[in-house]
mmCIF file of C-alpha atoms and ligand atoms in Angstrom:
data_model
loop_
_atom_site.group_PDB
_atom_site.id
_atom_site.type_symbol
_atom_site.label_atom_id
_atom_site.label_comp_id
_atom_site.label_asym_id
_atom_site.label_seq_id
_atom_site.Cartn_x
_atom_site.Cartn_y
_atom_site.Cartn_z
ATOM 1 C CA UNK A 1 -10.752 144.568 59.160
ATOM 2 C CA UNK A 2 -10.323 147.654 57.269
ATOM 3 C CA UNK A 3 -9.111 146.647 54.403
ATOM 4 C CA UNK A 4 -7.315 149.985 53.377
ATOM 5 C CA UNK A 5 -5.970 150.723 56.361
ATOM 6 C CA UNK A 6 -4.246 147.317 56.087
ATOM 7 C CA UNK A 7 -2.989 148.524 52.435
ATOM 8 C CA UNK A 8 -1.512 151.235 54.090
ATOM 9 C CA UNK A 9 0.711 149.504 56.197
ATOM 10 C CA UNK A 10 1.341 146.908 54.153
ATOM 11 C CA UNK A 11 2.695 149.369 51.611
ATOM 12 C CA UNK A 12 4.138 151.597 53.852
ATOM 13 C CA UNK A 13 6.244 148.346 55.345
ATOM 14 C CA UNK A 14 7.445 147.614 52.094
ATOM 15 C CA UNK A 15 8.887 150.785 51.859
ATOM 16 C CA UNK A 16 11.017 150.225 54.840
ATOM 17 C CA UNK A 17 11.861 146.817 53.981
ATOM 18 C CA UNK A 18 13.302 147.754 50.543
ATOM 19 C CA UNK A 19 15.570 149.336 52.452
ATOM 20 C CA UNK A 20 16.626 147.771 55.465
ATOM 21 C CA UNK A 21 17.072 144.229 53.258
ATOM 22 C CA UNK A 22 16.540 143.928 49.960
ATOM 23 C CA UNK A 23 16.358 139.792 50.100
ATOM 24 C CA UNK A 24 13.102 140.834 51.776
ATOM 25 C CA UNK A 25 10.133 139.452 49.261
ATOM 26 C CA UNK A 26 6.998 142.264 49.299
ATOM 27 C CA UNK A 27 4.794 141.894 53.059
ATOM 28 C CA UNK A 28 1.913 140.068 52.404
ATOM 29 C CA UNK A 29 -1.117 139.570 54.649
ATOM 30 C CA UNK A 30 -2.305 135.609 55.705
ATOM 31 C CA UNK A 31 -4.687 135.706 53.328
ATOM 32 C CA UNK A 32 -7.568 132.998 52.944
ATOM 33 C CA UNK A 33 -4.870 131.027 55.802
ATOM 34 C CA UNK A 34 -5.839 133.901 58.727
ATOM 35 C CA UNK A 35 -8.788 133.086 61.622
ATOM 36 C CA UNK A 36 -10.519 136.003 60.658
ATOM 37 C CA UNK A 37 -9.716 137.577 64.009
ATOM 38 C CA UNK A 38 -9.438 141.668 63.426
ATOM 39 C CA UNK A 39 -5.969 142.872 64.631
ATOM 40 C CA UNK A 40 -5.753 146.722 63.533
ATOM 41 C CA UNK A 41 -3.820 148.991 65.447
ATOM 42 C CA UNK A 42 -4.792 152.703 63.960
ATOM 43 C CA UNK A 43 -2.381 155.485 63.801
ATOM 44 C CA UNK A 44 -2.016 157.755 66.970
ATOM 45 C CA UNK A 45 0.064 160.396 68.207
ATOM 46 C CA UNK A 46 4.098 158.964 68.180
ATOM 47 C CA UNK A 47 2.691 155.569 66.996
ATOM 48 C CA UNK A 48 2.148 154.595 63.207
ATOM 49 C CA UNK A 49 -0.266 152.219 62.265
ATOM 50 C CA UNK A 50 -0.058 147.804 62.330
ATOM 51 C CA UNK A 51 -2.125 145.592 60.958
ATOM 52 C CA UNK A 52 -2.149 141.673 61.888
ATOM 53 C CA UNK A 53 -3.345 138.689 60.554
ATOM 54 C CA UNK A 54 -3.740 135.426 63.095
ATOM 55 C CA UNK A 55 -3.926 131.541 61.420
ATOM 56 C CA UNK A 56 -4.361 128.498 64.108
ATOM 57 C CA UNK A 57 -2.493 125.412 62.981
ATOM 58 C CA UNK A 58 -3.156 122.038 64.502
ATOM 59 C CA UNK A 59 -0.301 119.453 63.611
ATOM 60 C CA UNK A 60 -2.057 115.832 63.036
ATOM 61 C CA UNK A 61 -0.739 113.332 65.661
ATOM 62 C CA UNK A 62 2.679 110.915 64.698
ATOM 63 C CA UNK A 63 3.447 113.308 62.043
ATOM 64 C CA UNK A 64 6.977 114.920 61.602
ATOM 65 C CA UNK A 65 7.268 118.503 62.397
ATOM 66 C CA UNK A 66 6.338 117.641 65.127
ATOM 67 C CA UNK A 67 9.657 117.484 65.758
ATOM 68 C CA UNK A 68 9.728 121.321 65.222
ATOM 69 C CA UNK A 69 7.114 122.950 66.807
ATOM 70 C CA UNK A 70 3.546 122.320 69.432
ATOM 71 C CA UNK A 71 0.958 120.392 68.136
ATOM 72 C CA UNK A 72 -1.498 123.455 68.749
ATOM 73 C CA UNK A 73 -0.008 126.705 67.008
ATOM 74 C CA UNK A 74 -0.668 130.114 66.908
ATOM 75 C CA UNK A 75 1.293 131.993 63.833
ATOM 76 C CA UNK A 76 1.128 136.127 64.051
ATOM 77 C CA UNK A 77 1.279 137.979 60.592
ATOM 78 C CA UNK A 78 2.613 141.321 61.673
ATOM 79 C CA UNK A 79 3.113 144.259 59.550
ATOM 80 C CA UNK A 80 3.454 147.786 61.360
ATOM 81 C CA UNK A 81 3.450 151.121 58.924
ATOM 82 C CA UNK A 82 6.434 153.629 58.936
ATOM 83 C CA UNK A 83 9.857 154.343 57.748
ATOM 84 C CA UNK A 84 12.633 152.332 59.824
ATOM 85 C CA UNK A 85 13.684 155.618 61.084
ATOM 86 C CA UNK A 86 9.705 155.616 62.127
ATOM 87 C CA UNK A 87 10.448 155.924 66.687
ATOM 88 C CA UNK A 88 6.849 155.284 67.250
ATOM 89 C CA UNK A 89 7.326 151.109 65.709
ATOM 90 C CA UNK A 90 7.432 149.561 68.352
ATOM 91 C CA UNK A 91 4.641 151.572 70.261
ATOM 92 C CA UNK A 92 2.841 149.919 67.544
ATOM 93 C CA UNK A 93 3.462 146.532 67.070
ATOM 94 C CA UNK A 94 3.741 146.720 71.049
ATOM 95 C CA UNK A 95 -0.650 146.912 70.759
ATOM 96 C CA UNK A 96 -0.773 144.680 67.989
ATOM 97 C CA UNK A 97 0.571 141.919 70.132
ATOM 98 C CA UNK A 98 -1.616 143.058 72.956
ATOM 99 C CA UNK A 99 -4.260 142.945 71.363
ATOM 100 C CA UNK A 100 -3.375 139.492 69.699
ATOM 101 C CA UNK A 101 -3.031 138.423 73.055
ATOM 102 C CA UNK A 102 -6.229 139.010 74.319
ATOM 103 C CA UNK A 103 -7.638 136.756 71.560
ATOM 104 C CA UNK A 104 -4.956 134.423 72.409
ATOM 105 C CA UNK A 105 -6.747 134.128 75.136
ATOM 106 C CA UNK A 106 -10.464 133.281 74.614
ATOM 107 C CA UNK A 107 -9.613 130.371 72.344
ATOM 108 C CA UNK A 108 -9.479 127.096 74.006
ATOM 109 C CA UNK A 109 -6.203 125.707 72.706
ATOM 110 C CA UNK A 110 -3.671 127.982 73.729
ATOM 111 C CA UNK A 111 -4.089 126.911 77.495
ATOM 112 C CA UNK A 112 -2.848 123.387 76.596
ATOM 113 C CA UNK A 113 1.033 122.562 77.567
ATOM 114 C CA UNK A 114 1.799 121.610 74.067
ATOM 115 C CA UNK A 115 1.025 124.727 71.599
ATOM 116 C CA UNK A 116 2.700 127.264 70.817
ATOM 117 C CA UNK A 117 2.035 131.095 70.143
ATOM 118 C CA UNK A 118 4.544 132.202 67.278
ATOM 119 C CA UNK A 119 5.419 135.464 65.141
ATOM 120 C CA UNK A 120 8.080 135.561 62.404
ATOM 121 C CA UNK A 121 10.002 138.966 62.013
ATOM 122 C CA UNK A 122 12.589 140.849 59.478
ATOM 123 C CA UNK A 123 16.371 139.939 61.467
ATOM 124 C CA UNK A 124 17.259 142.961 60.095
ATOM 125 C CA UNK A 125 13.627 145.463 61.291
ATOM 126 C CA UNK A 126 15.113 145.932 64.489
ATOM 127 C CA UNK A 127 12.806 148.469 65.437
ATOM 128 C CA UNK A 128 10.871 145.451 66.855
ATOM 129 C CA UNK A 129 12.626 143.475 68.837
ATOM 130 C CA UNK A 130 11.951 144.865 71.910
ATOM 131 C CA UNK A 131 8.450 144.756 71.526
ATOM 132 C CA UNK A 132 8.618 141.187 70.881
ATOM 133 C CA UNK A 133 11.014 140.635 73.547
ATOM 134 C CA UNK A 134 8.299 142.795 76.015
ATOM 135 C CA UNK A 135 5.017 139.929 75.517
ATOM 136 C CA UNK A 136 7.784 137.136 76.045
ATOM 137 C CA UNK A 137 8.528 136.387 73.253
ATOM 138 C CA UNK A 138 11.753 134.150 72.672
ATOM 139 C CA UNK A 139 14.056 134.748 69.180
ATOM 140 C CA UNK A 140 14.631 130.806 68.211
ATOM 141 C CA UNK A 141 15.213 129.664 65.065
ATOM 142 C CA UNK A 142 16.343 131.589 61.768
ATOM 143 C CA UNK A 143 15.619 131.827 58.088
ATOM 144 C CA UNK A 144 19.142 131.656 56.566
ATOM 145 C CA UNK A 145 20.899 132.959 53.333
ATOM 146 C CA UNK A 146 23.383 132.865 51.772
ATOM 147 C CA UNK A 147 23.443 135.282 47.773
ATOM 148 C CA UNK A 148 24.807 133.012 44.873
ATOM 149 C CA UNK A 149 28.086 132.919 44.646
ATOM 150 C CA UNK A 150 30.134 133.984 48.209
ATOM 151 C CA UNK A 151 32.600 131.954 48.689
ATOM 152 C CA UNK A 152 32.703 128.790 50.917
ATOM 153 C CA UNK A 153 35.859 127.779 52.929
ATOM 154 C CA UNK A 154 37.970 124.962 51.039
ATOM 155 C CA UNK A 155 39.621 122.222 53.421
ATOM 156 C CA UNK A 156 42.023 119.656 51.993
ATOM 157 C CA UNK A 157 39.935 117.498 53.002
ATOM 158 C CA UNK A 158 41.569 113.411 50.566
ATOM 159 C CA UNK A 159 44.357 113.945 53.212
ATOM 160 C CA UNK A 160 41.992 112.943 56.024
ATOM 161 C CA UNK A 161 40.095 110.956 53.973
ATOM 162 C CA UNK A 162 37.015 112.371 53.498
ATOM 163 C CA UNK A 163 34.600 111.611 50.253
ATOM 164 C CA UNK A 164 31.491 113.066 49.464
ATOM 165 C CA UNK A 165 29.390 110.919 47.406
ATOM 166 C CA UNK A 166 26.141 111.051 46.186
ATOM 167 C CA UNK A 167 23.344 109.254 48.864
ATOM 168 C CA UNK A 168 20.973 106.286 46.984
ATOM 169 C CA UNK A 169 18.618 104.050 48.039
ATOM 170 C CA UNK A 170 20.579 101.724 49.894
ATOM 171 C CA UNK A 171 21.935 104.516 52.635
ATOM 172 C CA UNK A 172 18.030 104.474 54.339
ATOM 173 C CA UNK A 173 19.589 103.826 57.449
ATOM 174 C CA UNK A 174 22.419 106.138 57.885
ATOM 175 C CA UNK A 175 20.986 108.788 56.385
ATOM 176 C CA UNK A 176 18.011 108.353 58.687
ATOM 177 C CA UNK A 177 20.543 107.854 61.710
ATOM 178 C CA UNK A 178 22.107 111.216 61.232
ATOM 179 C CA UNK A 179 18.873 112.637 60.095
ATOM 180 C CA UNK A 180 17.874 112.030 64.214
ATOM 181 C CA UNK A 181 20.870 113.116 65.167
ATOM 182 C CA UNK A 182 19.850 117.526 64.390
ATOM 183 C CA UNK A 183 17.265 116.291 66.362
ATOM 184 C CA UNK A 184 18.793 114.670 69.032
ATOM 185 C CA UNK A 185 21.298 117.935 68.990
ATOM 186 C CA UNK A 186 18.429 120.948 68.463
ATOM 187 C CA UNK A 187 17.127 119.227 71.522
ATOM 188 C CA UNK A 188 18.981 122.045 74.029
ATOM 189 C CA UNK A 189 17.762 124.711 72.235
ATOM 190 C CA UNK A 190 13.900 125.063 73.653
ATOM 191 C CA UNK A 191 12.288 124.206 69.993
ATOM 192 C CA UNK A 192 12.337 121.179 68.894
ATOM 193 C CA UNK A 193 11.379 117.811 70.530
ATOM 194 C CA UNK A 194 12.915 114.480 69.440
ATOM 195 C CA UNK A 195 9.438 112.178 70.118
ATOM 196 C CA UNK A 196 9.124 108.351 70.379
ATOM 197 C CA UNK A 197 7.688 108.386 66.489
ATOM 198 C CA UNK A 198 10.325 110.869 65.361
ATOM 199 C CA UNK A 199 13.256 108.135 64.085
ATOM 200 C CA UNK A 200 10.438 105.797 62.390
ATOM 201 C CA UNK A 201 9.236 109.556 59.416
ATOM 202 C CA UNK A 202 12.611 110.127 59.041
ATOM 203 C CA UNK A 203 13.005 106.709 58.158
ATOM 204 C CA UNK A 204 9.582 107.142 55.916
ATOM 205 C CA UNK A 205 10.965 110.303 54.484
ATOM 206 C CA UNK A 206 14.637 108.890 54.007
ATOM 207 C CA UNK A 207 12.902 105.821 51.658
ATOM 208 C CA UNK A 208 10.484 108.479 50.202
ATOM 209 C CA UNK A 209 13.676 110.897 49.564
ATOM 210 C CA UNK A 210 16.645 108.415 48.702
ATOM 211 C CA UNK A 211 13.707 106.213 45.571
ATOM 212 C CA UNK A 212 14.400 109.277 43.613
ATOM 213 C CA UNK A 213 16.360 109.616 40.601
ATOM 214 C CA UNK A 214 18.211 112.776 42.043
ATOM 215 C CA UNK A 215 17.572 112.925 45.979
ATOM 216 C CA UNK A 216 19.780 115.548 46.446
ATOM 217 C CA UNK A 217 21.454 113.759 49.150
ATOM 218 C CA UNK A 218 25.165 113.454 50.093
ATOM 219 C CA UNK A 219 27.433 111.640 52.945
ATOM 220 C CA UNK A 220 30.515 112.057 54.237
ATOM 221 C CA UNK A 221 31.905 109.268 54.389
ATOM 222 C CA UNK A 222 35.336 108.052 56.305
ATOM 223 C CA UNK A 223 36.982 104.814 56.115
ATOM 224 C CA UNK A 224 33.468 103.453 54.175
ATOM 225 C CA UNK A 225 31.577 105.201 57.528
ATOM 226 C CA UNK A 226 29.100 107.335 56.592
ATOM 227 C CA UNK A 227 30.079 110.128 59.388
ATOM 228 C CA UNK A 228 28.176 113.245 57.685
ATOM 229 C CA UNK A 229 25.156 114.492 56.285
ATOM 230 C CA UNK A 230 23.710 117.130 53.674
ATOM 231 C CA UNK A 231 19.465 116.863 52.185
ATOM 232 C CA UNK A 232 18.971 120.001 50.431
ATOM 233 C CA UNK A 233 15.433 120.328 47.874
ATOM 234 C CA UNK A 234 16.137 122.368 44.826
ATOM 235 C CA UNK A 235 14.464 124.805 43.360
ATOM 236 C CA UNK A 236 11.669 122.490 41.826
ATOM 237 C CA UNK A 237 10.971 121.053 45.038
ATOM 238 C CA UNK A 238 11.560 124.491 46.741
ATOM 239 C CA UNK A 239 8.362 126.122 46.241
ATOM 240 C CA UNK A 240 6.734 126.169 49.652
ATOM 241 C CA UNK A 241 9.520 128.483 51.367
ATOM 242 C CA UNK A 242 10.168 130.884 48.049
ATOM 243 C CA UNK A 243 7.592 133.687 49.177
ATOM 244 C CA UNK A 244 10.385 133.603 52.027
ATOM 245 C CA UNK A 245 12.613 136.737 50.243
ATOM 246 C CA UNK A 246 12.956 138.417 46.763
ATOM 247 C CA UNK A 247 15.197 136.466 45.379
ATOM 248 C CA UNK A 248 14.416 133.189 42.626
ATOM 249 C CA UNK A 249 15.034 130.574 42.401
ATOM 250 C CA UNK A 250 16.005 129.858 45.373
ATOM 251 C CA UNK A 251 16.889 126.147 46.945
ATOM 252 C CA UNK A 252 16.374 125.239 50.668
ATOM 253 C CA UNK A 253 19.335 123.240 52.518
ATOM 254 C CA UNK A 254 17.010 120.243 54.680
ATOM 255 C CA UNK A 255 19.329 118.673 56.642
ATOM 256 C CA UNK A 256 23.421 118.998 57.738
ATOM 257 C CA UNK A 257 24.883 116.188 60.190
ATOM 258 C CA UNK A 258 28.405 115.120 61.043
ATOM 259 C CA UNK A 259 28.351 112.263 63.874
ATOM 260 C CA UNK A 260 29.740 113.796 67.324
ATOM 261 C CA UNK A 261 32.926 112.874 67.020
ATOM 262 C CA UNK A 262 33.851 112.935 64.006
ATOM 263 C CA UNK A 263 32.735 117.265 64.536
ATOM 264 C CA UNK A 264 35.284 119.886 64.019
ATOM 265 C CA UNK A 265 37.189 118.925 61.083
ATOM 266 C CA UNK A 266 36.142 119.754 57.871
ATOM 267 C CA UNK A 267 33.499 117.061 57.374
ATOM 268 C CA UNK A 268 29.981 120.224 57.424
ATOM 269 C CA UNK A 269 32.627 122.013 55.378
ATOM 270 C CA UNK A 270 32.869 119.860 52.493
ATOM 271 C CA UNK A 271 29.336 118.500 51.882
ATOM 272 C CA UNK A 272 28.266 122.196 52.444
ATOM 273 C CA UNK A 273 31.542 123.509 49.464
ATOM 274 C CA UNK A 274 29.504 120.107 47.036
ATOM 275 C CA UNK A 275 25.816 121.150 47.116
ATOM 276 C CA UNK A 276 27.040 125.242 47.046
ATOM 277 C CA UNK A 277 29.345 124.152 43.507
ATOM 278 C CA UNK A 278 26.232 122.218 42.266
ATOM 279 C CA UNK A 279 23.233 125.444 43.150
ATOM 280 C CA UNK A 280 26.070 128.195 42.316
ATOM 281 C CA UNK A 281 26.693 125.991 38.577
ATOM 282 C CA UNK A 282 22.566 125.195 38.228
ATOM 283 C CA UNK A 283 22.430 129.428 38.764
ATOM 284 C CA UNK A 284 20.163 128.899 41.850
ATOM 285 C CA UNK A 285 19.850 132.489 43.052
ATOM 286 C CA UNK A 286 19.060 132.714 46.998
ATOM 287 C CA UNK A 287 19.530 129.352 49.537
ATOM 288 C CA UNK A 288 17.648 128.851 52.166
ATOM 289 C CA UNK A 289 18.124 127.240 55.629
ATOM 290 C CA UNK A 290 16.807 127.083 59.390
ATOM 291 C CA UNK A 291 18.678 127.347 61.981
ATOM 292 C CA UNK A 292 18.785 127.315 65.692
ATOM 293 C CA UNK A 293 20.224 131.003 67.284
ATOM 294 C CA UNK A 294 21.504 129.286 70.629
ATOM 295 C CA UNK A 295 22.969 126.648 68.543
ATOM 296 C CA UNK A 296 26.470 127.318 69.652
ATOM 297 C CA UNK A 297 28.073 125.021 66.384
ATOM 298 C CA UNK A 298 25.123 125.821 63.898
ATOM 299 C CA UNK A 299 25.123 129.384 64.341
ATOM 300 C CA UNK A 300 28.893 130.134 63.574
ATOM 301 C CA UNK A 301 29.217 127.978 60.783
ATOM 302 C CA UNK A 302 26.321 129.031 58.975
ATOM 303 C CA UNK A 303 28.008 132.411 59.247
ATOM 304 C CA UNK A 304 31.310 130.947 57.680
ATOM 305 C CA UNK A 305 29.492 129.379 55.124
ATOM 306 C CA UNK A 306 27.899 132.352 53.579
ATOM 307 C CA UNK A 307 24.607 132.484 55.593
ATOM 308 C CA UNK A 308 23.326 136.037 57.636
ATOM 309 C CA UNK A 309 19.648 135.792 58.866
ATOM 310 C CA UNK A 310 16.865 136.861 56.519
ATOM 311 C CA UNK A 311 13.800 136.166 59.312
ATOM 312 C CA UNK A 312 13.844 134.814 63.241
ATOM 313 C CA UNK A 313 10.479 133.545 64.245
ATOM 314 C CA UNK A 314 10.178 134.587 68.018
ATOM 315 C CA UNK A 315 7.675 132.274 69.559
ATOM 316 C CA UNK A 316 5.861 130.840 73.223
ATOM 317 C CA UNK A 317 4.938 127.816 74.768
ATOM 318 C CA UNK A 318 2.790 127.533 76.040
ATOM 319 C CA UNK A 319 0.381 129.706 73.635
ATOM 320 C CA UNK A 320 -1.450 131.564 76.326
ATOM 321 C CA UNK A 321 1.563 132.850 78.610
ATOM 322 C CA UNK A 322 2.015 135.415 75.685
ATOM 323 C CA UNK A 323 2.148 138.653 77.842
HETATM 324 C C1 LIG B 401 26.925 122.093 62.363
HETATM 325 C C2 LIG B 401 28.099 120.896 62.492
HETATM 326 C C3 LIG B 401 27.020 120.290 60.999
HETATM 327 C C4 LIG B 401 29.100 121.736 61.512
HETATM 328 O O1 LIG B 401 30.217 120.556 60.541
HETATM 329 P P1 LIG B 401 31.715 120.152 61.618
HETATM 330 O O2 LIG B 401 31.581 118.984 60.758
HETATM 331 O O3 LIG B 401 31.642 120.193 62.752
HETATM 332 O O4 LIG B 401 31.827 121.803 60.856
HETATM 333 P P2 LIG B 401 32.883 121.892 60.340
HETATM 334 O O5 LIG B 401 34.194 120.707 61.057
HETATM 335 O O6 LIG B 401 33.779 121.707 58.479
HETATM 336 O O7 LIG B 401 34.176 122.813 61.125
HETATM 337 C C5 LIG B 401 33.527 124.085 62.262
HETATM 338 C C6 LIG B 401 35.035 123.883 62.824
HETATM 339 O O8 LIG B 401 35.658 122.754 62.818
HETATM 340 C C7 LIG B 401 36.686 124.284 62.090
HETATM 341 N N1 LIG B 401 37.365 123.297 60.579
HETATM 342 C C8 LIG B 401 36.897 122.240 59.420
HETATM 343 N N2 LIG B 401 38.408 121.564 59.466
HETATM 344 C C9 LIG B 401 38.571 122.261 60.000
HETATM 345 C C10 LIG B 401 40.622 121.327 59.541
HETATM 346 N N3 LIG B 401 40.632 120.432 58.347
HETATM 347 N N4 LIG B 401 40.785 121.453 60.767
HETATM 348 C C11 LIG B 401 40.946 122.191 61.853
HETATM 349 N N5 LIG B 401 39.642 123.042 62.153
HETATM 350 C C12 LIG B 401 38.892 122.923 60.895
HETATM 351 C C13 LIG B 401 35.795 124.984 61.010
HETATM 352 O O9 LIG B 401 37.064 126.242 61.271
HETATM 353 C C14 LIG B 401 35.474 125.083 62.609
HETATM 354 O O10 LIG B 401 35.778 126.338 63.048
HETATM 355 P P3 LIG B 401 34.838 126.475 64.989
HETATM 356 O O11 LIG B 401 35.435 125.318 65.899
HETATM 357 O O12 LIG B 401 35.860 127.755 64.911
HETATM 358 O O13 LIG B 401 33.574 126.690 64.824
HETATM 359 C C15 LIG B 401 28.029 120.085 63.577
HETATM 360 O O14 LIG B 401 29.056 120.986 64.325
HETATM 361 C C16 LIG B 401 27.101 119.339 63.501
HETATM 362 O O15 LIG B 401 26.556 118.275 62.916
HETATM 363 N N6 LIG B 401 26.473 119.727 65.228
HETATM 364 C C17 LIG B 401 25.076 119.273 65.622
HETATM 365 C C18 LIG B 401 23.837 118.880 64.103
HETATM 366 C C19 LIG B 401 23.577 120.401 63.967
HETATM 367 O O16 LIG B 401 23.685 121.583 64.695
HETATM 368 N N7 LIG B 401 23.249 120.188 62.553
HETATM 369 C C20 LIG B 401 23.236 121.742 61.778
HETATM 370 C C21 LIG B 401 21.715 122.051 62.504
HETATM 371 S S1 LIG B 401 21.132 123.469 60.980
#
């Protein structure tokens, strides 16, 4: 990889990103995690330069993450030079994706059915969208962001007998059931799968989380029955995702689930309002979460709660199907 060209690409992409979305971080290469494939597109007439880094990731059998992605994962970090009005951004990304496809075609693991090729692209960097579609990639998951202080709608919950409280070690079964319900529902939208081991993995996660002095987990109850669940990572546990945005500190909203018969009556809003109160008081700059772009319940709900797309994850399965 020509370090000079890659640096130029990153510098130019950084200027474009600052203009299209101030909540994006500085563009980065994949660093030591990259597989080392040479994915470099030199500038040509009508097309800026582009650089890419491919990362191969094998998820171990039985891991909880298998609910959210394939076992064999191939990720492209794609960077394209050019300002927001540059007409050749799509052509450069198109060329880069073609080189990545050739690289993946030579990797035996990309032929396996339980494999995926994925690209995380800034949601507002719209000049790349047509190229991503042309290669058969589908926009399935969004990383959404809510800057601190945005108003959260409120509902008169007491009248309907819903109470929000912190969860503790006695709530493992309710927390597990509601967490599994999110996976079950999200299966409709293409990138999530409820495995036979998923319920055990969620129970173990609940046991570990609820053993903390402050698990940042809340239950909504009606008549003493748990009807909704919210789990969040406070800033000291959200380091793993902090680099996706320019602001700090960040928190991560990991799970929101409402029992099917209870949806649409304000339970989700009540749980999110409780979290936002706590986050805004703690001086958290942004809250991040993932949601399925095709989920007709969560996409409008998060928009109403003050979240908007920051990154879009484009993917295709199996990885060899990349066009
Ligand atoms: C997404 C989800 C958590 C939202 O929770 P919810 O309790 O249904 O949300 P709310 O009731 O607060 O808001 C949802 C709708 O009810 C409306 N609503 C809320 N309170 C209301 C009230 N008191 N009276 C009438 N309508 C109300 C909201 O305006 C909203 O309207 P919409 O139908 O236009 O979308 C829930 O639908 C769910 O669990 N879905 C399955 C799992 C999932 O998708 N999880 C999110 C993964 S990221």
